[in-house]
């Protein structure tokens, strides 16, 4: 089991989590994540597997394709979404001041 702060330190993992936090209801396969974030196949593959293993993402299989989506029932994931929203609002308020 990975510690959450170890996951957040790694750039590819962080970018992958942010993609799913920005689109919490969207289901994405590995190639979608690669295209949207411009990351290598191997780094995306290992990131998605690690995040699914730690219950941050849920993996569903459709034929031969693995499709991932945010595990919104996971308390850590819910708190990460709250923090992301607070950060967005803080940045927005700084812009309008």
mmCIF file of N, CA and C in Angstrom:
data_model
loop_
_atom_site.group_PDB
_atom_site.id
_atom_site.type_symbol
_atom_site.label_atom_id
_atom_site.label_comp_id
_atom_site.label_asym_id
_atom_site.label_seq_id
_atom_site.Cartn_x
_atom_site.Cartn_y
_atom_site.Cartn_z
ATOM 1 N N UNK A 1 0.843 -1.183 0.000
ATOM 2 C CA UNK A 1 0.000 0.000 0.000
ATOM 3 C C UNK A 1 0.886 1.244 0.000
ATOM 4 N N UNK A 2 0.618 2.133 -0.884
ATOM 5 C CA UNK A 2 1.368 3.376 -1.029
ATOM 6 C C UNK A 2 0.839 4.419 -0.054
ATOM 7 N N UNK A 3 1.701 5.261 0.451
ATOM 8 C CA UNK A 3 1.269 6.392 1.256
ATOM 9 C C UNK A 3 0.799 7.492 0.311
ATOM 10 N N UNK A 4 -0.240 8.202 0.675
ATOM 11 C CA UNK A 4 -0.817 9.223 -0.208
ATOM 12 C C UNK A 4 0.193 10.318 -0.550
ATOM 13 N N UNK A 5 1.052 10.679 0.378
ATOM 14 C CA UNK A 5 2.021 11.738 0.100
ATOM 15 C C UNK A 5 3.127 11.254 -0.839
ATOM 16 N N UNK A 6 3.406 9.959 -0.833
ATOM 17 C CA UNK A 6 4.354 9.406 -1.807
ATOM 18 C C UNK A 6 3.770 9.495 -3.210
ATOM 19 N N UNK A 7 2.483 9.259 -3.327
ATOM 20 C CA UNK A 7 1.810 9.352 -4.625
ATOM 21 C C UNK A 7 1.829 10.789 -5.126
ATOM 22 N N UNK A 8 1.555 11.731 -4.253
ATOM 23 C CA UNK A 8 1.464 13.132 -4.669
ATOM 24 C C UNK A 8 2.817 13.730 -5.039
ATOM 25 N N UNK A 9 3.911 13.118 -4.590
ATOM 26 C CA UNK A 9 5.253 13.620 -4.918
ATOM 27 C C UNK A 9 5.625 13.349 -6.372
ATOM 28 N N UNK A 10 5.077 12.312 -6.945
ATOM 29 C CA UNK A 10 5.458 11.898 -8.291
ATOM 30 C C UNK A 10 4.637 12.650 -9.329
ATOM 31 N N UNK A 11 5.318 13.260 -10.280
ATOM 32 C CA UNK A 11 4.679 14.135 -11.260
ATOM 33 C C UNK A 11 3.609 13.424 -12.084
ATOM 34 N N UNK A 12 3.916 12.253 -12.596
ATOM 35 C CA UNK A 12 2.959 11.555 -13.458
ATOM 36 C C UNK A 12 1.730 11.134 -12.663
ATOM 37 N N UNK A 13 1.939 10.619 -11.464
ATOM 38 C CA UNK A 13 0.810 10.248 -10.608
ATOM 39 C C UNK A 13 -0.033 11.468 -10.270
ATOM 40 N N UNK A 14 0.627 12.562 -9.960
ATOM 41 C CA UNK A 14 -0.068 13.798 -9.614
ATOM 42 C C UNK A 14 -0.897 14.305 -10.793
ATOM 43 N N UNK A 15 -0.318 14.305 -11.987
ATOM 44 C CA UNK A 15 -1.053 14.761 -13.167
ATOM 45 C C UNK A 15 -2.225 13.849 -13.480
ATOM 46 N N UNK A 16 -2.048 12.554 -13.284
ATOM 47 C CA UNK A 16 -3.127 11.595 -13.535
ATOM 48 C C UNK A 16 -4.272 11.803 -12.549
ATOM 49 N N UNK A 17 -3.944 11.960 -11.278
ATOM 50 C CA UNK A 17 -4.987 12.195 -10.271
ATOM 51 C C UNK A 17 -5.724 13.496 -10.583
ATOM 52 N N UNK A 18 -4.996 14.543 -10.919
ATOM 53 C CA UNK A 18 -5.631 15.827 -11.222
ATOM 54 C C UNK A 18 -6.575 15.729 -12.408
ATOM 55 N N UNK A 19 -6.212 14.942 -13.410
ATOM 56 C CA UNK A 19 -7.091 14.758 -14.561
ATOM 57 C C UNK A 19 -8.427 14.165 -14.124
ATOM 58 N N UNK A 20 -8.378 13.163 -13.268
ATOM 59 C CA UNK A 20 -9.609 12.527 -12.798
ATOM 60 C C UNK A 20 -10.357 13.409 -11.797
ATOM 61 N N UNK A 21 -9.651 14.185 -10.991
ATOM 62 C CA UNK A 21 -10.329 15.097 -10.058
ATOM 63 C C UNK A 21 -11.038 16.221 -10.816
ATOM 64 N N UNK A 22 -10.456 16.669 -11.922
ATOM 65 C CA UNK A 22 -11.096 17.701 -12.735
ATOM 66 C C UNK A 22 -12.317 17.171 -13.474
ATOM 67 N N UNK A 23 -12.353 15.869 -13.708
ATOM 68 C CA UNK A 23 -13.458 15.224 -14.426
ATOM 69 C C UNK A 23 -13.922 14.008 -13.630
ATOM 70 N N UNK A 24 -14.564 14.222 -12.473
ATOM 71 C CA UNK A 24 -14.822 13.112 -11.555
ATOM 72 C C UNK A 24 -15.796 12.044 -12.065
ATOM 73 N N UNK A 25 -16.634 12.362 -13.041
ATOM 74 C CA UNK A 25 -17.584 11.360 -13.536
ATOM 75 C C UNK A 25 -17.151 10.736 -14.853
ATOM 76 N N UNK A 26 -16.046 11.209 -15.405
ATOM 77 C CA UNK A 26 -15.598 10.738 -16.710
ATOM 78 C C UNK A 26 -14.821 9.432 -16.589
ATOM 79 N N UNK A 27 -15.060 8.526 -17.553
ATOM 80 C CA UNK A 27 -14.323 7.269 -17.629
ATOM 81 C C UNK A 27 -13.313 7.393 -18.755
ATOM 82 N N UNK A 28 -12.057 7.054 -18.448
ATOM 83 C CA UNK A 28 -10.969 7.201 -19.416
ATOM 84 C C UNK A 28 -10.156 5.921 -19.499
ATOM 85 N N UNK A 29 -9.734 5.576 -20.716
ATOM 86 C CA UNK A 29 -8.809 4.459 -20.874
ATOM 87 C C UNK A 29 -7.385 5.010 -20.893
ATOM 88 N N UNK A 30 -6.429 4.113 -20.905
ATOM 89 C CA UNK A 30 -5.025 4.517 -20.839
ATOM 90 C C UNK A 30 -4.639 5.469 -21.969
ATOM 91 N N UNK A 31 -5.090 5.171 -23.181
ATOM 92 C CA UNK A 31 -4.721 6.025 -24.316
ATOM 93 C C UNK A 31 -5.334 7.419 -24.204
ATOM 94 N N UNK A 32 -6.527 7.524 -23.605
ATOM 95 C CA UNK A 32 -7.138 8.848 -23.385
ATOM 96 C C UNK A 32 -6.278 9.687 -22.442
ATOM 97 N N UNK A 33 -5.823 9.068 -21.363
ATOM 98 C CA UNK A 33 -4.990 9.778 -20.390
ATOM 99 C C UNK A 33 -3.682 10.212 -21.052
ATOM 100 N N UNK A 34 -3.079 9.314 -21.840
ATOM 101 C CA UNK A 34 -1.837 9.651 -22.544
ATOM 102 C C UNK A 34 -2.021 10.849 -23.463
ATOM 103 N N UNK A 35 -3.097 10.852 -24.230
ATOM 104 C CA UNK A 35 -3.332 11.947 -25.179
ATOM 105 C C UNK A 35 -3.633 13.263 -24.464
ATOM 106 N N UNK A 36 -4.430 13.198 -23.410
ATOM 107 C CA UNK A 36 -4.819 14.428 -22.698
ATOM 108 C C UNK A 36 -3.657 15.049 -21.927
ATOM 109 N N UNK A 37 -2.768 14.225 -21.390
ATOM 110 C CA UNK A 37 -1.683 14.737 -20.559
ATOM 111 C C UNK A 37 -0.327 14.738 -21.251
ATOM 112 N N UNK A 38 -0.214 14.093 -22.405
ATOM 113 C CA UNK A 38 1.060 14.071 -23.120
ATOM 114 C C UNK A 38 2.142 13.293 -22.398
ATOM 115 N N UNK A 39 1.775 12.181 -21.799
ATOM 116 C CA UNK A 39 2.716 11.365 -21.028
ATOM 117 C C UNK A 39 3.027 10.072 -21.766
ATOM 118 N N UNK A 40 4.091 9.398 -21.376
ATOM 119 C CA UNK A 40 4.483 8.153 -22.033
ATOM 120 C C UNK A 40 3.539 7.012 -21.646
ATOM 121 N N UNK A 41 3.493 6.014 -22.531
ATOM 122 C CA UNK A 41 2.615 4.864 -22.317
ATOM 123 C C UNK A 41 2.956 4.125 -21.025
ATOM 124 N N UNK A 42 4.238 3.883 -20.803
ATOM 125 C CA UNK A 42 4.663 3.126 -19.629
ATOM 126 C C UNK A 42 4.355 3.860 -18.327
ATOM 127 N N UNK A 43 4.595 5.168 -18.288
ATOM 128 C CA UNK A 43 4.344 5.918 -17.051
ATOM 129 C C UNK A 43 2.847 6.003 -16.756
ATOM 130 N N UNK A 44 2.031 6.174 -17.783
ATOM 131 C CA UNK A 44 0.580 6.214 -17.573
ATOM 132 C C UNK A 44 0.082 4.857 -17.117
ATOM 133 N N UNK A 45 0.562 3.800 -17.747
ATOM 134 C CA UNK A 45 0.134 2.454 -17.388
ATOM 135 C C UNK A 45 0.449 2.150 -15.929
ATOM 136 N N UNK A 46 1.674 2.427 -15.507
ATOM 137 C CA UNK A 46 2.046 2.132 -14.118
ATOM 138 C C UNK A 46 1.291 3.038 -13.140
ATOM 139 N N UNK A 47 1.048 4.286 -13.519
ATOM 140 C CA UNK A 47 0.302 5.204 -12.654
ATOM 141 C C UNK A 47 -1.131 4.733 -12.457
ATOM 142 N N UNK A 48 -1.783 4.360 -13.549
ATOM 143 C CA UNK A 48 -3.172 3.905 -13.457
ATOM 144 C C UNK A 48 -3.287 2.630 -12.632
ATOM 145 N N UNK A 49 -2.366 1.705 -12.836
ATOM 146 C CA UNK A 49 -2.389 0.467 -12.043
ATOM 147 C C UNK A 49 -2.191 0.748 -10.563
ATOM 148 N N UNK A 50 -1.245 1.632 -10.234
ATOM 149 C CA UNK A 50 -0.974 1.960 -8.836
ATOM 150 C C UNK A 50 -2.172 2.665 -8.193
ATOM 151 N N UNK A 51 -2.771 3.595 -8.909
ATOM 152 C CA UNK A 51 -3.925 4.316 -8.363
ATOM 153 C C UNK A 51 -5.134 3.383 -8.188
ATOM 154 N N UNK A 52 -5.307 2.444 -9.101
ATOM 155 C CA UNK A 52 -6.393 1.472 -8.960
ATOM 156 C C UNK A 52 -6.115 0.518 -7.798
ATOM 157 N N UNK A 53 -4.860 0.116 -7.652
ATOM 158 C CA UNK A 53 -4.485 -0.779 -6.549
ATOM 159 C C UNK A 53 -4.744 -0.124 -5.198
ATOM 160 N N UNK A 54 -4.591 1.196 -5.133
ATOM 161 C CA UNK A 54 -4.798 1.927 -3.883
ATOM 162 C C UNK A 54 -6.206 2.497 -3.758
ATOM 163 N N UNK A 55 -7.116 2.058 -4.600
ATOM 164 C CA UNK A 55 -8.547 2.407 -4.549
ATOM 165 C C UNK A 55 -8.835 3.883 -4.786
ATOM 166 N N UNK A 56 -7.915 4.589 -5.410
ATOM 167 C CA UNK A 56 -8.180 5.981 -5.774
ATOM 168 C C UNK A 56 -8.960 6.000 -7.084
ATOM 169 N N UNK A 57 -8.628 5.060 -7.959
ATOM 170 C CA UNK A 57 -9.374 4.880 -9.203
ATOM 171 C C UNK A 57 -10.017 3.498 -9.186
ATOM 172 N N UNK A 58 -11.076 3.348 -9.963
ATOM 173 C CA UNK A 58 -11.715 2.055 -10.153
ATOM 174 C C UNK A 58 -11.477 1.643 -11.602
ATOM 175 N N UNK A 59 -11.070 0.397 -11.787
ATOM 176 C CA UNK A 59 -10.834 -0.119 -13.135
ATOM 177 C C UNK A 59 -11.979 -1.042 -13.527
ATOM 178 N N UNK A 60 -12.530 -0.800 -14.706
ATOM 179 C CA UNK A 60 -13.545 -1.672 -15.278
ATOM 180 C C UNK A 60 -13.003 -2.191 -16.607
ATOM 181 N N UNK A 61 -13.321 -3.427 -16.931
ATOM 182 C CA UNK A 61 -12.851 -4.035 -18.165
ATOM 183 C C UNK A 61 -14.015 -4.123 -19.150
ATOM 184 N N UNK A 62 -13.806 -3.581 -20.348
ATOM 185 C CA UNK A 62 -14.758 -3.688 -21.447
ATOM 186 C C UNK A 62 -14.035 -4.365 -22.603
ATOM 187 N N UNK A 63 -14.313 -5.633 -22.812
ATOM 188 C CA UNK A 63 -13.578 -6.393 -23.827
ATOM 189 C C UNK A 63 -12.137 -6.551 -23.384
ATOM 190 N N UNK A 64 -11.218 -5.967 -24.158
ATOM 191 C CA UNK A 64 -9.796 -6.008 -23.795
ATOM 192 C C UNK A 64 -9.298 -4.668 -23.271
ATOM 193 N N UNK A 65 -10.195 -3.724 -23.089
ATOM 194 C CA UNK A 65 -9.801 -2.371 -22.693
ATOM 195 C C UNK A 65 -10.122 -2.116 -21.223
ATOM 196 N N UNK A 66 -9.139 -1.620 -20.507
ATOM 197 C CA UNK A 66 -9.346 -1.199 -19.124
ATOM 198 C C UNK A 66 -9.761 0.264 -19.103
ATOM 199 N N UNK A 67 -10.873 0.539 -18.459
ATOM 200 C CA UNK A 67 -11.390 1.902 -18.355
ATOM 201 C C UNK A 67 -11.375 2.286 -16.884
ATOM 202 N N UNK A 68 -10.868 3.477 -16.604
ATOM 203 C CA UNK A 68 -10.697 3.941 -15.225
ATOM 204 C C UNK A 68 -11.603 5.125 -14.942
ATOM 205 N N UNK A 69 -12.055 5.201 -13.701
ATOM 206 C CA UNK A 69 -12.777 6.384 -13.237
ATOM 207 C C UNK A 69 -12.495 6.586 -11.756
ATOM 208 N N UNK A 70 -12.762 7.802 -11.296
ATOM 209 C CA UNK A 70 -12.466 8.178 -9.922
ATOM 210 C C UNK A 70 -13.344 7.397 -8.949
ATOM 211 N N UNK A 71 -12.743 6.884 -7.895
ATOM 212 C CA UNK A 71 -13.492 6.209 -6.841
ATOM 213 C C UNK A 71 -14.008 7.277 -5.882
ATOM 214 N N UNK A 72 -15.221 7.736 -6.137
ATOM 215 C CA UNK A 72 -15.774 8.842 -5.351
ATOM 216 C C UNK A 72 -16.240 8.412 -3.969
ATOM 217 N N UNK A 73 -16.219 7.115 -3.682
ATOM 218 C CA UNK A 73 -16.597 6.629 -2.352
ATOM 219 C C UNK A 73 -15.398 6.563 -1.411
ATOM 220 N N UNK A 74 -14.208 6.632 -1.951
ATOM 221 C CA UNK A 74 -12.992 6.584 -1.148
ATOM 222 C C UNK A 74 -12.848 7.905 -0.383
ATOM 223 N N UNK A 75 -12.711 7.859 0.957
ATOM 224 C CA UNK A 75 -12.614 9.104 1.736
ATOM 225 C C UNK A 75 -11.395 9.958 1.364
ATOM 226 N N UNK A 76 -10.294 9.328 1.002
ATOM 227 C CA UNK A 76 -9.110 10.102 0.600
ATOM 228 C C UNK A 76 -9.390 10.851 -0.694
ATOM 229 N N UNK A 77 -10.014 10.173 -1.628
ATOM 230 C CA UNK A 77 -10.351 10.806 -2.905
ATOM 231 C C UNK A 77 -11.323 11.964 -2.700
ATOM 232 N N UNK A 78 -12.297 11.776 -1.835
ATOM 233 C CA UNK A 78 -13.263 12.855 -1.571
ATOM 234 C C UNK A 78 -12.568 14.065 -0.963
ATOM 235 N N UNK A 79 -11.633 13.842 -0.056
ATOM 236 C CA UNK A 79 -10.912 14.960 0.553
ATOM 237 C C UNK A 79 -9.997 15.647 -0.458
ATOM 238 N N UNK A 80 -9.407 14.873 -1.361
ATOM 239 C CA UNK A 80 -8.579 15.473 -2.410
ATOM 240 C C UNK A 80 -9.430 16.359 -3.313
ATOM 241 N N UNK A 81 -10.648 15.935 -3.600
ATOM 242 C CA UNK A 81 -11.553 16.739 -4.431
ATOM 243 C C UNK A 81 -11.933 18.026 -3.698
ATOM 244 N N UNK A 82 -12.174 17.941 -2.404
ATOM 245 C CA UNK A 82 -12.491 19.132 -1.607
ATOM 246 C C UNK A 82 -11.311 20.104 -1.635
ATOM 247 N N UNK A 83 -10.095 19.597 -1.418
ATOM 248 C CA UNK A 83 -8.906 20.455 -1.444
ATOM 249 C C UNK A 83 -8.707 21.097 -2.811
ATOM 250 N N UNK A 84 -8.958 20.354 -3.862
ATOM 251 C CA UNK A 84 -8.823 20.892 -5.216
ATOM 252 C C UNK A 84 -9.834 22.019 -5.449
ATOM 253 N N UNK A 85 -11.056 21.847 -4.961
ATOM 254 C CA UNK A 85 -12.089 22.879 -5.090
ATOM 255 C C UNK A 85 -11.729 24.121 -4.287
ATOM 256 N N UNK A 86 -11.225 23.931 -3.079
ATOM 257 C CA UNK A 86 -10.807 25.065 -2.246
ATOM 258 C C UNK A 86 -9.672 25.824 -2.923
ATOM 259 N N UNK A 87 -8.712 25.100 -3.480
ATOM 260 C CA UNK A 87 -7.601 25.736 -4.180
ATOM 261 C C UNK A 87 -8.096 26.525 -5.392
ATOM 262 N N UNK A 88 -9.029 25.967 -6.132
ATOM 263 C CA UNK A 88 -9.600 26.669 -7.283
ATOM 264 C C UNK A 88 -10.298 27.957 -6.841
ATOM 265 N N UNK A 89 -11.098 27.881 -5.786
ATOM 266 C CA UNK A 89 -11.819 29.058 -5.292
ATOM 267 C C UNK A 89 -10.857 30.118 -4.767
ATOM 268 N N UNK A 90 -9.803 29.686 -4.090
ATOM 269 C CA UNK A 90 -8.804 30.625 -3.578
ATOM 270 C C UNK A 90 -8.137 31.369 -4.730
ATOM 271 N N UNK A 91 -7.755 30.654 -5.766
ATOM 272 C CA UNK A 91 -7.140 31.288 -6.939
ATOM 273 C C UNK A 91 -8.121 32.212 -7.639
ATOM 274 N N UNK A 92 -9.371 31.817 -7.721
ATOM 275 C CA UNK A 92 -10.386 32.644 -8.362
ATOM 276 C C UNK A 92 -10.594 33.946 -7.588
ATOM 277 N N UNK A 93 -10.654 33.851 -6.267
ATOM 278 C CA UNK A 93 -10.851 35.055 -5.443
ATOM 279 C C UNK A 93 -9.656 35.989 -5.528
ATOM 280 N N UNK A 94 -8.455 35.440 -5.636
ATOM 281 C CA UNK A 94 -7.272 36.300 -5.791
ATOM 282 C C UNK A 94 -7.295 37.054 -7.106
ATOM 283 N N UNK A 95 -7.829 36.460 -8.138
ATOM 284 C CA UNK A 95 -7.901 37.107 -9.443
ATOM 285 C C UNK A 95 -8.884 38.266 -9.460
ATOM 286 N N UNK A 96 -9.983 38.132 -8.708
ATOM 287 C CA UNK A 96 -10.993 39.198 -8.763
ATOM 288 C C UNK A 96 -10.707 40.329 -7.791
ATOM 289 N N UNK A 97 -9.726 40.177 -6.924
ATOM 290 C CA UNK A 97 -9.392 41.253 -5.978
ATOM 291 C C UNK A 97 -8.675 42.369 -6.671
#
